[in-house]
Amino acid sequence: MGGNIMIRIAVCDDEQHVLDEISQMTATYMRSCNFNFQIDTFCSGEELLMEIDQSGMYQIVFLDIELTEMNGIRVAVQLRKQYPSMLLVFVSGYSEYYRAAFDVQPFQFLDKPVNEQTFLPLLDRIICHVRNNIIARITLLTLEILFIWRVTAG
């Protein structure tokens, strides 16, 4: 996939080193695959939600669960209501949140500390999933256009 399609990625964590690690590994991966991408980082769930309200959906969101004010699960509930196709990946060092996290149907749960050995294969699966969703939407849109054209052309 590369080319003209922009993949928007958000990383939300209250630990700066985690924001840096995830965004740097993701940027390196995306550049190596020649993808157009945008990565934005957020220190709080509120910040993330405000940005989405202003500029629209991210295809991929890496979201810490233990955030300072509004926890990641509450943020994910809001995101899931508004954007059901958004791909959510929870990032946490606390396994007790697994059960609650699955109520919002995340794509994956990533344990802290994040390392390349687990992160890069996950990123492969994420990008494959996003690419398949984009192709499916383009195909559906093409079929809708063809249908409209046939109906109006008579």
mmCIF file of C-alpha atoms in Angstrom:
data_model
loop_
_atom_site.group_PDB
_atom_site.id
_atom_site.type_symbol
_atom_site.label_atom_id
_atom_site.label_comp_id
_atom_site.label_asym_id
_atom_site.label_seq_id
_atom_site.Cartn_x
_atom_site.Cartn_y
_atom_site.Cartn_z
ATOM 1 C CA MET A 1 0.000 0.000 0.000
ATOM 2 C CA GLY A 2 2.194 3.135 0.127
ATOM 3 C CA GLY A 3 1.268 5.851 -2.276
ATOM 4 C CA ASN A 4 -1.435 8.403 -1.647
ATOM 5 C CA ILE A 5 -3.375 6.938 1.276
ATOM 6 C CA MET A 6 -2.567 8.620 4.602
ATOM 7 C CA ILE A 7 -2.629 6.490 7.734
ATOM 8 C CA ARG A 8 -3.256 8.555 10.862
ATOM 9 C CA ILE A 9 -1.837 7.098 14.076
ATOM 10 C CA ALA A 10 -2.297 8.374 17.640
ATOM 11 C CA VAL A 11 -0.208 7.358 20.641
ATOM 12 C CA CYS A 12 -1.659 8.273 24.029
ATOM 13 C CA ASP A 13 0.368 7.626 27.191
ATOM 14 C CA ASP A 14 1.306 9.710 30.220
ATOM 15 C CA GLU A 15 4.889 8.390 30.142
ATOM 16 C CA GLN A 16 7.038 10.368 27.690
ATOM 17 C CA HIS A 17 9.487 7.509 27.089
ATOM 18 C CA VAL A 18 6.609 5.216 26.016
ATOM 19 C CA LEU A 19 5.288 7.897 23.639
ATOM 20 C CA ASP A 20 8.781 8.235 22.180
ATOM 21 C CA GLU A 21 9.389 4.473 21.849
ATOM 22 C CA ILE A 22 6.081 3.672 20.158
ATOM 23 C CA SER A 23 6.130 6.683 17.847
ATOM 24 C CA GLN A 24 9.779 6.117 16.833
ATOM 25 C CA MET A 25 9.344 2.384 16.147
ATOM 26 C CA THR A 26 6.143 3.102 14.216
ATOM 27 C CA ALA A 27 7.701 5.907 12.161
ATOM 28 C CA THR A 28 10.728 3.760 11.286
ATOM 29 C CA TYR A 29 8.458 0.890 10.228
ATOM 30 C CA MET A 30 6.138 3.130 8.172
ATOM 31 C CA ARG A 31 9.080 4.795 6.380
ATOM 32 C CA SER A 32 10.657 1.413 5.591
ATOM 33 C CA CYS A 33 7.374 0.334 3.947
ATOM 34 C CA ASN A 34 7.034 3.654 2.096
ATOM 35 C CA PHE A 35 3.673 4.481 3.699
ATOM 36 C CA ASN A 36 2.246 7.964 4.023
ATOM 37 C CA PHE A 37 1.567 8.448 7.711
ATOM 38 C CA GLN A 38 0.986 10.947 10.461
ATOM 39 C CA ILE A 39 1.782 10.177 14.094
ATOM 40 C CA ASP A 40 0.449 12.396 16.858
ATOM 41 C CA THR A 41 1.257 11.895 20.529
ATOM 42 C CA PHE A 42 -0.924 12.759 23.505
ATOM 43 C CA CYS A 43 -0.236 12.777 27.252
ATOM 44 C CA SER A 44 -3.892 12.464 28.232
ATOM 45 C CA GLY A 45 -7.124 10.954 27.008
ATOM 46 C CA GLU A 46 -8.797 14.359 27.087
ATOM 47 C CA GLU A 47 -6.140 15.753 24.756
ATOM 48 C CA LEU A 48 -6.675 12.852 22.338
ATOM 49 C CA LEU A 49 -10.469 13.253 22.341
ATOM 50 C CA MET A 50 -10.201 17.024 21.728
ATOM 51 C CA GLU A 51 -7.883 16.483 18.766
ATOM 52 C CA ILE A 52 -10.208 13.876 17.259
ATOM 53 C CA ASP A 53 -13.147 16.257 17.664
ATOM 54 C CA GLN A 54 -11.183 18.907 15.782
ATOM 55 C CA SER A 55 -9.443 16.929 13.045
ATOM 56 C CA GLY A 56 -11.242 13.593 12.716
ATOM 57 C CA MET A 57 -10.558 9.925 13.202
ATOM 58 C CA TYR A 58 -7.253 8.116 13.510
ATOM 59 C CA GLN A 59 -7.102 4.689 11.896
ATOM 60 C CA ILE A 60 -4.831 3.387 14.678
ATOM 61 C CA VAL A 61 -4.720 4.395 18.353
ATOM 62 C CA PHE A 62 -2.174 3.090 20.853
ATOM 63 C CA LEU A 63 -3.774 3.833 24.213
ATOM 64 C CA ASP A 64 -2.404 3.484 27.732
ATOM 65 C CA ILE A 65 -4.947 2.285 30.274
ATOM 66 C CA GLU A 66 -3.492 3.951 33.383
ATOM 67 C CA LEU A 67 -3.746 7.621 32.438
ATOM 68 C CA THR A 68 -3.740 10.384 35.056
ATOM 69 C CA GLU A 69 -7.259 11.844 34.746
ATOM 70 C CA MET A 70 -9.533 9.913 32.386
ATOM 71 C CA ASN A 71 -8.407 6.284 32.137
ATOM 72 C CA GLY A 72 -7.814 4.649 28.768
ATOM 73 C CA ILE A 73 -10.822 2.362 28.986
ATOM 74 C CA ARG A 74 -13.186 5.341 29.396
ATOM 75 C CA VAL A 75 -11.458 7.032 26.454
ATOM 76 C CA ALA A 76 -11.814 3.845 24.387
ATOM 77 C CA VAL A 77 -15.540 3.596 25.178
ATOM 78 C CA GLN A 78 -16.044 7.101 23.755
ATOM 79 C CA LEU A 79 -13.882 6.373 20.717
ATOM 80 C CA ARG A 80 -15.640 3.083 20.011
ATOM 81 C CA LYS A 81 -19.086 4.761 20.127
ATOM 82 C CA GLN A 82 -18.039 7.473 17.707
ATOM 83 C CA TYR A 83 -15.687 5.459 15.464
ATOM 84 C CA PRO A 84 -16.473 1.727 15.536
ATOM 85 C CA SER A 85 -13.841 0.917 12.886
ATOM 86 C CA MET A 86 -10.987 2.641 14.736
ATOM 87 C CA LEU A 87 -8.253 0.145 15.550
ATOM 88 C CA LEU A 88 -7.464 0.298 19.285
ATOM 89 C CA VAL A 89 -4.345 -1.186 20.863
ATOM 90 C CA PHE A 90 -4.141 -0.991 24.641
ATOM 91 C CA VAL A 91 -0.676 -0.515 26.106
ATOM 92 C CA SER A 92 -0.282 -1.321 29.790
ATOM 93 C CA GLY A 93 1.909 -2.870 32.401
ATOM 94 C CA TYR A 94 -1.116 -3.989 34.417
ATOM 95 C CA SER A 95 -2.655 -7.335 33.430
ATOM 96 C CA GLU A 96 -5.661 -6.834 35.740
ATOM 97 C CA TYR A 97 -7.172 -4.559 33.070
ATOM 98 C CA TYR A 98 -7.366 -7.263 30.388
ATOM 99 C CA ARG A 99 -10.970 -8.203 31.143
ATOM 100 C CA ALA A 100 -12.291 -4.626 31.251
ATOM 101 C CA ALA A 101 -10.309 -3.716 28.134
ATOM 102 C CA PHE A 102 -11.994 -6.370 26.030
ATOM 103 C CA ASP A 103 -15.410 -4.766 26.520
ATOM 104 C CA VAL A 104 -14.385 -2.171 23.904
ATOM 105 C CA GLN A 105 -13.013 -4.816 21.516
ATOM 106 C CA PRO A 106 -9.396 -3.744 21.134
ATOM 107 C CA PHE A 107 -7.306 -5.181 18.329
ATOM 108 C CA GLN A 108 -4.580 -6.160 20.790
ATOM 109 C CA PHE A 109 -3.275 -5.683 24.313
ATOM 110 C CA LEU A 110 0.418 -4.736 24.346
ATOM 111 C CA ASP A 111 2.418 -5.236 27.535
ATOM 112 C CA LYS A 112 4.854 -2.656 28.857
ATOM 113 C CA PRO A 113 7.747 -2.373 28.524
ATOM 114 C CA VAL A 114 7.282 -2.264 24.751
ATOM 115 C CA ASN A 115 10.045 -3.890 22.722
ATOM 116 C CA GLU A 116 10.714 -4.375 19.010
ATOM 117 C CA GLN A 117 10.401 -8.174 19.154
ATOM 118 C CA THR A 118 6.718 -7.965 20.090
ATOM 119 C CA PHE A 119 5.874 -4.574 18.604
ATOM 120 C CA LEU A 120 7.008 -5.016 14.981
ATOM 121 C CA PRO A 121 5.044 -8.245 14.304
ATOM 122 C CA LEU A 122 2.019 -6.553 15.880
ATOM 123 C CA LEU A 123 2.518 -3.546 13.615
ATOM 124 C CA ASP A 124 2.619 -5.905 10.598
ATOM 125 C CA ARG A 125 -0.782 -7.315 11.581
ATOM 126 C CA ILE A 126 -2.202 -3.847 12.290
ATOM 127 C CA ILE A 127 -1.136 -2.443 8.919
ATOM 128 C CA CYS A 128 -2.441 -5.526 7.109
ATOM 129 C CA HIS A 129 -5.794 -5.043 8.847
ATOM 130 C CA VAL A 130 -5.919 -1.318 8.027
ATOM 131 C CA ARG A 131 -4.935 -1.972 4.409
ATOM 132 C CA ASN A 132 -7.675 -4.607 4.035
ATOM 133 C CA ASN A 133 -10.260 -2.200 5.509
ATOM 134 C CA ILE A 134 -9.206 0.561 3.107
ATOM 135 C CA ILE A 135 -9.362 -1.805 0.119
ATOM 136 C CA ALA A 136 -12.800 -3.032 1.218
ATOM 137 C CA ARG A 137 -14.094 0.555 1.505
ATOM 138 C CA ILE A 138 -12.675 1.486 -1.915
ATOM 139 C CA THR A 139 -14.265 -1.612 -3.437
ATOM 140 C CA LEU A 140 -17.619 -0.830 -1.825
ATOM 141 C CA LEU A 141 -17.452 2.794 -2.961
ATOM 142 C CA THR A 142 -16.600 1.680 -6.507
ATOM 143 C CA LEU A 143 -19.565 -0.711 -6.542
ATOM 144 C CA GLU A 144 -21.867 2.045 -5.253
ATOM 145 C CA ILE A 145 -20.674 4.421 -7.979
ATOM 146 C CA LEU A 146 -21.162 1.749 -10.647
ATOM 147 C CA PHE A 147 -24.654 1.019 -9.329
ATOM 148 C CA ILE A 148 -25.617 4.702 -9.335
ATOM 149 C CA TRP A 149 -24.187 5.125 -12.835
ATOM 150 C CA ARG A 150 -26.124 2.104 -14.169
ATOM 151 C CA VAL A 151 -29.366 3.267 -12.553
ATOM 152 C CA THR A 152 -29.047 6.833 -13.854
ATOM 153 C CA ALA A 153 -27.697 5.785 -17.271
ATOM 154 C CA GLY A 154 -30.676 3.542 -17.644
#
